[in-house]
Amino acid sequence: MKVLVLNSGSSSIKYQLFRSEDWVALASGSVSRIGEPEGEIKAEWLDASGIRQSGRARVTIPTHQDGIDRIVKALHETRVLGDVSELAVIGHRVVHGGEHFKHPTIVDDAVAEAIQGVVPLAPLHNPAHLAGIEVARRLFPTVPSVAVFDTAFHQTMPRTAYRYAIPEWLYREHRIRRYGFHGTSHYYVAKRAAAMLDRPLETCNLITLHLGNGSSATAIRDGKSVDTSMGLTPLEGLVMGTRCGDIDPAIHFYLAKNLGLEIDAIEDLLNRQSGLLGICGVNDMREIDRLAEEGNDAAELAIGITAHRIKKYIGAYSAELGRVDAVVFTGGIGENAAEIRCRACEGLENLGIKMDDTANYALEGRGERCISTPESTVQVLVIPTNEELEIAQQALAATSEAPCDGLSETFRVGG
Ligand code: AMP
């Protein structure tokens, strides 16, 4: 059987098709610029001889329905999908599940309504995910659609970690609390780390660092998330491509009162003009590395602030966990930027972290690897993430695990 994974954004849909017998990715790609005069479809697929092929075409894609139609047509034309009956399930990435969803959940009308109910917490993401889900359910009424939530893995956090020190009614009436994101990635690399450590995930204490355009750190005790750096929204925590991460909340008042900025301008400033971009004018870490090597002071500072913030979280989560078995780097920056890894971990010998610089800076061996010395009591691991594979596997598992309990715990206040 085959599993289709869809990640629907407001103007694009990314997809990946897996064969469930061996979890080989048969095809992947995207449709983009939905609703614009000219859109684009990009596709990669394995041909009959198992050789990777690729193609792209400019097409008009007026709606999400047209986008998913195009994807299915491309899957048929490239012969990776024969009949729709080959599809066991469609897994949908959903950024925000609020407190409703602690597990991947088969979408029916009530579940769709509950995802709609979380829209105020993720106004940019959830409506786009719902558009994709609704089209998939309409086009393929016989194939279950399963929502896999970025927030679900973090629903095990204790309230001491997820509550903010703001008036209680804001939580009680408006559910303002820490939710955390990137949960699918943190969970995937945690499972891979447990395999590398050769012990059950349920016995592992880990600090997982997903460092990409968006970045977050998670403290994992006995295989479960107990704290994470992103909060009500993905703005809190580490320094990101264009997001500021942790700042003094009073900066917002200062900007409003003294610079006369409107709330939308402040939101834009902190979400889209800050982070690496704000510090040095560039948000691509490869370019920042290059500029720093040339002696560019702002690029050097961007690397410094980013690494300093990661180190603070490693320290804080080490204190929270007590015993740490491994620190895991993943995401575009975590997997590739050796300098960030080096600076984030240097001087942490007291925490049991001792980096092997040769392994860290080695150019070959880009897969899963250990970059700490044999004496390091905390292993430092680099593990490429694979959120699509995790979504595919969770979606398939959800169809064979009954009953699906996503809604049964609706509005349960965590302990
Ligand atoms: P992601 O959001 O996980 O795709 O990660 C995107 C980030 O990874 C961007 O800042 C890229 O510049 C960074 N990145 C990707 N490849 C490399 C590399 N080889 N060295 C440094 N940074 C990289």
CSV table of C-alpha atoms and ligand atoms in Angstrom, one decimal:
chain,number,residue,atom,x,y,z
A,1,MET,CA,0.0,0.0,0.0
A,2,LYS,CA,1.0,3.6,-0.4
A,3,VAL,CA,0.8,6.6,2.0
A,4,LEU,CA,0.5,10.2,0.7
A,5,VAL,CA,1.7,13.0,2.9
A,6,LEU,CA,0.4,16.5,2.3
A,7,ASN,CA,1.6,19.7,3.8
A,8,SER,CA,-0.8,22.4,2.7
A,9,GLY,CA,0.2,26.0,3.1
A,10,SER,CA,-1.8,29.1,2.2
A,11,SER,CA,-0.4,29.3,-1.4
A,12,SER,CA,1.5,26.0,-1.7
A,13,ILE,CA,1.1,22.3,-1.1
A,14,LYS,CA,4.1,20.0,-0.5
A,15,TYR,CA,3.7,16.2,-1.0
A,16,GLN,CA,5.5,13.0,-0.6
A,17,LEU,CA,4.4,9.4,-1.5
A,18,PHE,CA,5.7,6.4,0.5
A,19,ARG,CA,5.5,2.7,-0.1
A,20,SER,CA,4.5,1.4,3.3
A,21,GLU,CA,6.2,-2.0,2.9
A,22,ASP,CA,9.7,-0.6,3.1
A,23,TRP,CA,9.0,3.2,3.5
A,24,VAL,CA,10.8,4.1,0.3
A,25,ALA,CA,9.8,7.6,-0.8
A,26,LEU,CA,8.5,7.0,-4.3
A,27,ALA,CA,7.7,10.6,-5.2
A,28,SER,CA,7.9,14.1,-3.7
A,29,GLY,CA,7.3,17.7,-4.8
A,30,SER,CA,5.2,20.7,-4.5
A,31,VAL,CA,2.6,22.9,-6.2
A,32,SER,CA,3.2,26.6,-5.5
A,33,ARG,CA,1.7,30.0,-6.1
A,34,ILE,CA,-1.8,28.7,-5.8
A,35,GLY,CA,-4.3,31.5,-6.7
A,36,GLU,CA,-1.7,33.5,-8.6
A,37,PRO,CA,-1.8,34.0,-12.4
A,38,GLU,CA,1.1,31.5,-12.9
A,39,GLY,CA,1.8,28.7,-10.5
A,40,GLU,CA,4.4,25.9,-10.6
A,41,ILE,CA,4.5,22.2,-10.0
A,42,LYS,CA,7.8,20.5,-9.1
A,43,ALA,CA,8.0,16.7,-9.0
A,44,GLU,CA,10.6,14.1,-8.2
A,45,TRP,CA,9.9,10.4,-8.6
A,46,LEU,CA,11.5,7.0,-8.9
A,47,ASP,CA,11.0,5.5,-12.4
A,48,ALA,CA,10.5,1.8,-13.1
A,49,SER,CA,14.2,1.1,-12.7
A,50,GLY,CA,14.4,2.9,-9.4
A,51,ILE,CA,16.2,5.9,-10.9
A,52,ARG,CA,15.3,9.3,-9.5
A,53,GLN,CA,13.7,11.6,-12.1
A,54,SER,CA,12.5,15.1,-11.8
A,55,GLY,CA,10.4,17.6,-13.7
A,56,ARG,CA,8.7,21.0,-13.3
A,57,ALA,CA,6.0,22.8,-15.1
A,58,ARG,CA,4.4,26.3,-15.0
A,59,VAL,CA,0.6,25.9,-14.7
A,60,THR,CA,-2.3,27.9,-13.4
A,61,ILE,CA,-3.4,26.6,-10.0
A,62,PRO,CA,-6.5,28.6,-9.0
A,63,THR,CA,-7.4,26.7,-5.8
A,64,HIS,CA,-6.2,24.0,-3.4
A,65,GLN,CA,-8.5,21.6,-5.1
A,66,ASP,CA,-6.7,22.2,-8.4
A,67,GLY,CA,-3.4,21.8,-6.6
A,68,ILE,CA,-4.2,18.4,-5.2
A,69,ASP,CA,-5.7,17.4,-8.6
A,70,ARG,CA,-2.3,18.3,-10.2
A,71,ILE,CA,-0.4,16.3,-7.6
A,72,VAL,CA,-2.6,13.2,-8.1
A,73,LYS,CA,-2.3,13.6,-11.9
A,74,ALA,CA,1.5,13.9,-11.6
A,75,LEU,CA,1.6,10.7,-9.4
A,76,HIS,CA,-0.5,8.9,-12.0
A,77,GLU,CA,1.5,10.2,-15.0
A,78,THR,CA,4.8,9.2,-13.5
A,79,ARG,CA,3.3,5.8,-12.7
A,80,VAL,CA,4.2,5.8,-9.0
A,81,LEU,CA,0.5,5.6,-8.2
A,82,GLY,CA,-1.8,3.4,-10.3
A,83,ASP,CA,-5.3,3.5,-8.8
A,84,VAL,CA,-6.4,5.6,-5.8
A,85,SER,CA,-7.3,2.3,-4.2
A,86,GLU,CA,-3.6,1.8,-3.7
A,87,LEU,CA,-3.7,4.6,-1.1
A,88,ALA,CA,-4.0,3.4,2.4
A,89,VAL,CA,-4.2,6.8,4.0
A,90,ILE,CA,-3.4,10.5,3.5
A,91,GLY,CA,-1.4,12.1,6.3
A,92,HIS,CA,-1.8,15.8,6.7
A,93,ARG,CA,0.6,18.0,8.6
A,94,VAL,CA,-1.3,20.3,11.0
A,95,VAL,CA,0.8,22.9,12.8
A,96,HIS,CA,-1.6,23.5,15.8
A,97,GLY,CA,-3.7,21.0,17.6
A,98,GLY,CA,-4.2,23.1,20.7
A,99,GLU,CA,-5.0,21.1,23.8
A,100,HIS,CA,-7.5,19.0,21.9
A,101,PHE,CA,-5.2,16.7,20.0
A,102,LYS,CA,-2.5,14.6,21.7
A,103,HIS,CA,-2.3,12.0,18.9
A,104,PRO,CA,-2.7,11.7,15.2
A,105,THR,CA,-6.4,11.7,14.5
A,106,ILE,CA,-8.6,10.4,11.6
A,107,VAL,CA,-10.4,13.5,10.3
A,108,ASP,CA,-14.2,13.4,10.4
A,109,ASP,CA,-16.6,16.4,10.5
A,110,ALA,CA,-16.2,16.8,14.3
A,111,VAL,CA,-12.4,16.7,14.1
A,112,ALA,CA,-12.4,19.2,11.2
A,113,GLU,CA,-14.5,21.5,13.3
A,114,ALA,CA,-12.1,21.1,16.3
A,115,ILE,CA,-9.1,21.9,14.0
A,116,GLN,CA,-11.1,25.0,12.9
A,117,GLY,CA,-11.6,25.9,16.6
A,118,VAL,CA,-7.8,26.2,17.0
A,119,VAL,CA,-7.5,28.7,14.1
A,120,PRO,CA,-7.2,31.7,16.5
A,121,LEU,CA,-4.0,30.1,17.8
A,122,ALA,CA,-2.5,29.5,14.3
A,123,PRO,CA,-4.3,31.9,12.0
A,124,LEU,CA,-1.8,31.6,9.2
A,125,HIS,CA,-1.4,27.8,9.2
A,126,ASN,CA,-4.5,25.9,10.3
A,127,PRO,CA,-6.9,27.4,7.7
A,128,ALA,CA,-4.5,26.3,4.9
A,129,HIS,CA,-4.2,22.8,6.4
A,130,LEU,CA,-7.9,22.6,6.7
A,131,ALA,CA,-8.3,23.6,3.0
A,132,GLY,CA,-6.0,20.7,2.0
A,133,ILE,CA,-7.8,18.2,4.3
A,134,GLU,CA,-11.2,19.2,3.0
A,135,VAL,CA,-10.2,18.8,-0.6
A,136,ALA,CA,-8.6,15.4,0.1
A,137,ARG,CA,-11.7,14.2,1.9
A,138,ARG,CA,-13.9,15.3,-0.9
A,139,LEU,CA,-11.7,13.9,-3.7
A,140,PHE,CA,-10.9,10.6,-1.9
A,141,PRO,CA,-14.0,9.8,0.3
A,142,THR,CA,-12.8,6.2,0.7
A,143,VAL,CA,-9.2,7.0,1.8
A,144,PRO,CA,-8.9,8.1,5.4
A,145,SER,CA,-7.3,11.5,6.1
A,146,VAL,CA,-5.2,11.6,9.2
A,147,ALA,CA,-4.1,14.9,10.9
A,148,VAL,CA,-0.7,14.8,12.4
A,149,PHE,CA,-0.1,17.7,14.7
A,150,ASP,CA,3.2,19.6,15.3
A,151,THR,CA,2.0,20.3,18.9
A,152,ALA,CA,1.0,16.8,19.9
A,153,PHE,CA,4.4,15.5,21.0
A,154,HIS,CA,4.6,18.4,23.5
A,155,GLN,CA,1.3,17.6,25.2
A,156,THR,CA,3.1,15.6,27.8
A,157,MET,CA,4.7,18.8,29.3
A,158,PRO,CA,3.9,19.4,32.9
A,159,ARG,CA,2.0,22.6,33.7
A,160,THR,CA,5.0,24.0,35.4
A,161,ALA,CA,6.6,24.1,31.9
A,162,TYR,CA,3.6,25.0,29.8
A,163,ARG,CA,2.0,27.7,31.9
A,164,TYR,CA,3.1,31.3,31.7
A,165,ALA,CA,3.3,33.6,34.8
A,166,ILE,CA,0.3,35.7,33.6
A,167,PRO,CA,-3.2,35.9,35.1
A,168,GLU,CA,-4.8,32.5,35.3
A,169,TRP,CA,-8.0,33.5,33.5
A,170,LEU,CA,-5.9,34.0,30.3
A,171,TYR,CA,-5.2,30.3,30.4
A,172,ARG,CA,-8.6,29.2,31.6
A,173,GLU,CA,-10.7,31.3,29.2
A,174,HIS,CA,-8.3,31.7,26.2
A,175,ARG,CA,-5.9,28.7,26.5
A,176,ILE,CA,-2.9,31.0,26.4
A,177,ARG,CA,0.0,28.7,27.3
A,178,ARG,CA,3.1,27.1,25.8
A,179,TYR,CA,2.3,24.6,23.1
A,180,GLY,CA,5.6,24.0,21.3
A,181,PHE,CA,6.0,23.1,17.7
A,182,HIS,CA,8.3,20.9,15.5
A,183,GLY,CA,6.9,18.0,17.6
A,184,THR,CA,7.0,15.5,14.7
A,185,SER,CA,10.7,16.3,14.1
A,186,HIS,CA,11.7,16.2,17.8
A,187,TYR,CA,9.9,12.8,18.1
A,188,TYR,CA,11.5,11.4,15.0
A,189,VAL,CA,15.0,12.3,15.9
A,190,ALA,CA,14.4,11.1,19.5
A,191,LYS,CA,13.5,7.7,18.2
A,192,ARG,CA,16.5,7.6,16.0
A,193,ALA,CA,18.7,8.7,18.9
A,194,ALA,CA,17.4,5.9,21.1
A,195,ALA,CA,18.2,3.4,18.3
A,196,MET,CA,21.8,4.9,18.1
A,197,LEU,CA,22.1,4.7,21.9
A,198,ASP,CA,20.8,1.1,21.6
A,199,ARG,CA,18.2,1.5,24.3
A,200,PRO,CA,14.4,1.9,24.4
A,201,LEU,CA,13.2,5.5,23.9
A,202,GLU,CA,11.2,5.2,27.1
A,203,THR,CA,14.5,5.2,29.0
A,204,CYS,CA,16.2,8.0,27.2
A,205,ASN,CA,16.7,11.6,28.4
A,206,LEU,CA,17.5,13.8,25.5
A,207,ILE,CA,17.9,17.4,24.4
A,208,THR,CA,16.8,17.7,20.8
A,209,LEU,CA,17.7,20.8,18.8
A,210,HIS,CA,15.8,21.4,15.6
A,211,LEU,CA,17.7,24.2,13.9
A,212,GLY,CA,16.4,25.4,10.6
A,213,ASN,CA,14.6,28.5,9.3
A,214,GLY,CA,12.5,27.9,12.4
A,215,SER,CA,14.3,26.5,15.4
A,216,SER,CA,13.3,24.9,18.7
A,217,ALA,CA,14.9,23.0,21.5
A,218,THR,CA,13.1,20.2,23.5
A,219,ALA,CA,13.8,18.5,26.8
A,220,ILE,CA,12.8,14.8,26.6
A,221,ARG,CA,12.6,12.7,29.8
A,222,ASP,CA,12.0,9.0,29.4
A,223,GLY,CA,11.0,9.5,25.8
A,224,LYS,CA,8.5,12.3,26.5
A,225,SER,CA,8.6,16.0,25.9
A,226,VAL,CA,8.8,17.8,29.2
A,227,ASP,CA,9.7,21.3,28.0
A,228,THR,CA,10.3,23.1,24.7
A,229,SER,CA,11.4,26.5,23.6
A,230,MET,CA,8.6,27.6,21.3
A,231,GLY,CA,5.5,28.8,23.1
A,232,LEU,CA,2.0,29.9,22.3
A,233,THR,CA,3.4,30.5,18.8
A,234,PRO,CA,6.6,29.6,17.0
A,235,LEU,CA,8.1,33.0,17.8
A,236,GLU,CA,9.5,32.2,21.2
A,237,GLY,CA,12.8,30.6,22.0
A,238,LEU,CA,15.9,30.2,19.9
A,239,VAL,CA,17.2,32.8,17.3
A,240,MET,CA,15.6,31.9,13.9
A,241,GLY,CA,16.0,32.9,10.2
A,242,THR,CA,13.7,35.9,10.6
A,243,ARG,CA,12.2,35.4,14.0
A,244,CYS,CA,13.6,37.0,17.2
A,245,GLY,CA,13.0,34.2,19.6
A,246,ASP,CA,13.2,35.2,23.3
A,247,ILE,CA,13.0,38.9,24.0
A,248,ASP,CA,11.9,41.1,26.8
A,249,PRO,CA,8.1,41.5,26.3
A,250,ALA,CA,8.5,45.2,27.3
A,251,ILE,CA,10.2,45.7,23.9
A,252,HIS,CA,6.7,45.5,22.4
A,253,PHE,CA,5.4,48.4,24.6
A,254,TYR,CA,8.6,50.4,23.9
A,255,LEU,CA,8.1,50.0,20.2
A,256,ALA,CA,4.4,51.1,20.4
A,257,LYS,CA,4.9,53.9,22.9
A,258,ASN,CA,8.1,55.4,21.7
A,259,LEU,CA,8.3,54.5,18.0
A,260,GLY,CA,4.5,54.7,17.4
A,261,LEU,CA,4.4,51.3,15.8
A,262,GLU,CA,1.1,49.6,15.3
A,263,ILE,CA,0.6,46.0,16.5
A,264,ASP,CA,0.7,44.6,13.0
A,265,ALA,CA,4.0,46.3,12.3
A,266,ILE,CA,5.5,45.0,15.5
A,267,GLU,CA,4.3,41.5,14.6
A,268,ASP,CA,5.9,41.8,11.2
A,269,LEU,CA,9.1,43.2,12.7
A,270,LEU,CA,9.6,40.4,15.2
A,271,ASN,CA,8.4,37.5,12.9
A,272,ARG,CA,9.8,38.6,9.5
A,273,GLN,CA,12.6,41.2,10.0
A,274,SER,CA,14.4,39.9,13.1
A,275,GLY,CA,16.5,36.8,13.9
A,276,LEU,CA,19.6,36.2,11.7
A,277,LEU,CA,18.1,38.6,9.1
A,278,GLY,CA,17.7,41.4,11.6
A,279,ILE,CA,21.2,41.0,13.0
A,280,CYS,CA,23.2,40.8,9.8
A,281,GLY,CA,20.8,41.3,6.8
A,282,VAL,CA,21.0,37.7,5.7
A,283,ASN,CA,18.9,34.7,6.9
A,284,ASP,CA,20.7,31.9,5.0
A,285,MET,CA,23.2,30.3,7.4
A,286,ARG,CA,25.5,29.2,4.5
A,287,GLU,CA,25.8,32.8,3.4
A,288,ILE,CA,26.3,34.0,7.0
A,289,ASP,CA,29.1,31.4,7.4
A,290,ARG,CA,30.8,32.7,4.3
A,291,LEU,CA,30.5,36.3,5.3
A,292,ALA,CA,31.9,35.6,8.8
A,293,GLU,CA,34.9,33.9,7.3
A,294,GLU,CA,35.5,37.0,5.2
A,295,GLY,CA,35.5,39.0,8.5
A,296,ASN,CA,32.0,40.5,8.4
A,297,ASP,CA,31.3,41.5,12.0
A,298,ALA,CA,27.5,41.4,11.8
A,299,ALA,CA,27.6,37.9,10.4
A,300,GLU,CA,30.0,36.9,13.2
A,301,LEU,CA,27.6,38.4,15.7
A,302,ALA,CA,24.7,36.5,14.2
A,303,ILE,CA,26.5,33.2,14.6
A,304,GLY,CA,27.6,34.2,18.2
A,305,ILE,CA,24.1,35.2,19.3
A,306,THR,CA,22.5,32.1,17.8
A,307,ALA,CA,25.0,29.7,19.4
A,308,HIS,CA,24.8,31.6,22.8
A,309,ARG,CA,21.1,31.1,22.9
A,310,ILE,CA,21.3,27.4,22.0
A,311,LYS,CA,23.9,27.0,24.8
A,312,LYS,CA,21.6,28.6,27.3
A,313,TYR,CA,18.9,26.1,26.4
A,314,ILE,CA,21.2,23.2,26.6
A,315,GLY,CA,22.2,24.4,30.1
A,316,ALA,CA,18.6,25.0,31.2
A,317,TYR,CA,17.4,21.6,29.9
A,318,SER,CA,20.4,19.8,31.5
A,319,ALA,CA,19.3,21.3,34.8
A,320,GLU,CA,15.7,20.3,34.2
A,321,LEU,CA,16.5,16.7,33.2
A,322,GLY,CA,19.3,16.0,35.6
A,323,ARG,CA,20.7,13.2,33.5
A,324,VAL,CA,21.1,13.7,29.8
A,325,ASP,CA,22.0,10.8,27.5
A,326,ALA,CA,22.4,12.7,24.3
A,327,VAL,CA,22.1,16.2,22.7
A,328,VAL,CA,20.8,15.8,19.2
A,329,PHE,CA,21.3,18.3,16.3
A,330,THR,CA,18.9,18.3,13.4
A,331,GLY,CA,17.3,20.6,10.7
A,332,GLY,CA,19.2,22.4,7.9
A,333,ILE,CA,21.5,24.3,10.4
A,334,GLY,CA,21.7,21.5,13.0
A,335,GLU,CA,22.7,18.9,10.4
A,336,ASN,CA,25.1,21.1,8.4
A,337,ALA,CA,26.5,24.1,10.4
A,338,ALA,CA,29.5,22.6,12.3
A,339,GLU,CA,30.5,26.0,13.6
A,340,ILE,CA,27.1,26.6,15.3
A,341,ARG,CA,27.3,23.1,16.8
A,342,CYS,CA,30.9,23.7,18.0
A,343,ARG,CA,30.1,27.0,19.6
A,344,ALA,CA,26.9,25.9,21.2
A,345,CYS,CA,28.7,22.9,22.9
A,346,GLU,CA,32.1,24.4,23.7
A,347,GLY,CA,32.9,24.8,27.4
A,348,LEU,CA,30.2,22.4,28.5
A,349,GLU,CA,32.6,19.7,29.8
A,350,ASN,CA,31.1,20.3,33.3
A,351,LEU,CA,27.8,19.1,31.9
A,352,GLY,CA,29.5,16.0,30.5
A,353,ILE,CA,29.6,17.3,26.9
A,354,LYS,CA,32.9,16.9,25.1
A,355,MET,CA,32.9,17.5,21.4
A,356,ASP,CA,35.1,15.6,18.9
A,357,ASP,CA,36.1,18.5,16.6
A,358,THR,CA,37.4,16.2,13.9
A,359,ALA,CA,34.1,14.4,13.7
A,360,ASN,CA,32.1,17.6,14.0
A,361,TYR,CA,33.9,19.4,11.1
A,362,ALA,CA,34.3,16.3,8.9
A,363,LEU,CA,32.9,16.9,5.5
A,364,GLU,CA,32.1,13.3,4.7
A,365,GLY,CA,29.5,11.2,6.5
A,366,ARG,CA,26.5,13.4,6.3
A,367,GLY,CA,24.1,10.9,7.8
A,368,GLU,CA,23.4,10.0,11.4
A,369,ARG,CA,26.6,10.3,13.3
A,370,CYS,CA,28.2,10.9,16.8
A,371,ILE,CA,30.3,14.0,17.1
A,372,SER,CA,31.4,13.7,20.8
A,373,THR,CA,34.5,12.0,22.1
A,374,PRO,CA,34.2,8.5,23.7
A,375,GLU,CA,34.8,10.1,27.1
A,376,SER,CA,31.8,12.4,26.7
A,377,THR,CA,29.1,11.2,29.2
A,378,VAL,CA,26.5,13.0,27.0
A,379,GLN,CA,26.7,11.8,23.4
A,380,VAL,CA,26.3,14.6,20.8
A,381,LEU,CA,24.5,13.3,17.8
A,382,VAL,CA,23.7,14.7,14.4
A,383,ILE,CA,20.5,13.1,13.0
A,384,PRO,CA,18.9,14.2,9.7
A,385,THR,CA,15.2,14.8,10.4
A,386,ASN,CA,12.4,13.2,8.2
A,387,GLU,CA,9.1,14.8,9.2
A,388,GLU,CA,7.3,13.4,6.2
A,389,LEU,CA,8.2,9.9,6.9
A,390,GLU,CA,7.1,10.3,10.5
A,391,ILE,CA,3.8,11.7,9.4
A,392,ALA,CA,3.3,8.8,7.0
A,393,GLN,CA,4.1,6.2,9.6
A,394,GLN,CA,1.9,7.9,12.3
A,395,ALA,CA,-1.0,8.3,9.8
A,396,LEU,CA,-0.9,4.7,8.8
A,397,ALA,CA,-0.7,3.6,12.5
A,398,ALA,CA,-3.7,5.8,13.3
A,399,THR,CA,-5.8,3.9,10.8
A,400,SER,CA,-5.1,0.6,12.5
A,401,GLU,CA,-5.4,1.8,16.1
A,402,ALA,CA,-9.0,2.2,17.2
A,403,PRO,CA,-10.6,4.1,18.6
A,404,CYS,CA,-8.7,7.3,17.7
A,405,ASP,CA,-8.6,9.3,20.9
A,406,GLY,CA,-7.8,12.8,19.6
A,407,LEU,CA,-11.2,14.2,20.6
A,408,SER,CA,-11.9,12.0,23.6
A,409,GLU,CA,-9.5,14.2,25.6
A,410,THR,CA,-11.0,17.5,24.4
A,411,PHE,CA,-10.5,20.3,26.9
A,412,ARG,CA,-8.8,18.1,29.5
A,413,VAL,CA,-6.7,20.5,31.5
A,414,GLY,CA,-3.2,19.1,31.7
A,415,GLY,CA,-1.6,18.3,35.1
B,1,AMP,P1,15.5,24.1,7.1
B,1,AMP,O1,14.5,25.1,7.6
B,1,AMP,O2,15.6,22.9,8.1
B,1,AMP,O3,15.4,23.7,5.7
B,1,AMP,O4,16.9,24.8,7.3
B,1,AMP,C1,17.2,26.0,6.6
B,1,AMP,C2,18.5,26.6,7.1
B,1,AMP,O5,19.6,25.6,7.0
B,1,AMP,C3,19.0,27.8,6.3
B,1,AMP,O6,19.4,28.8,7.2
B,1,AMP,C4,20.2,27.2,5.5
B,1,AMP,O7,21.1,28.2,5.3
B,1,AMP,C5,20.7,26.2,6.5
B,1,AMP,N1,21.6,25.3,5.8
B,1,AMP,C6,21.3,24.4,4.9
B,1,AMP,N2,22.5,23.8,4.5
B,1,AMP,C7,23.5,24.3,5.1
B,1,AMP,C8,24.9,24.1,5.1
B,1,AMP,N3,25.5,23.2,4.3
B,1,AMP,N4,25.7,24.9,6.0
B,1,AMP,C9,25.1,25.8,6.8
B,1,AMP,N5,23.8,26.0,6.9
B,1,AMP,C10,23.0,25.3,6.0
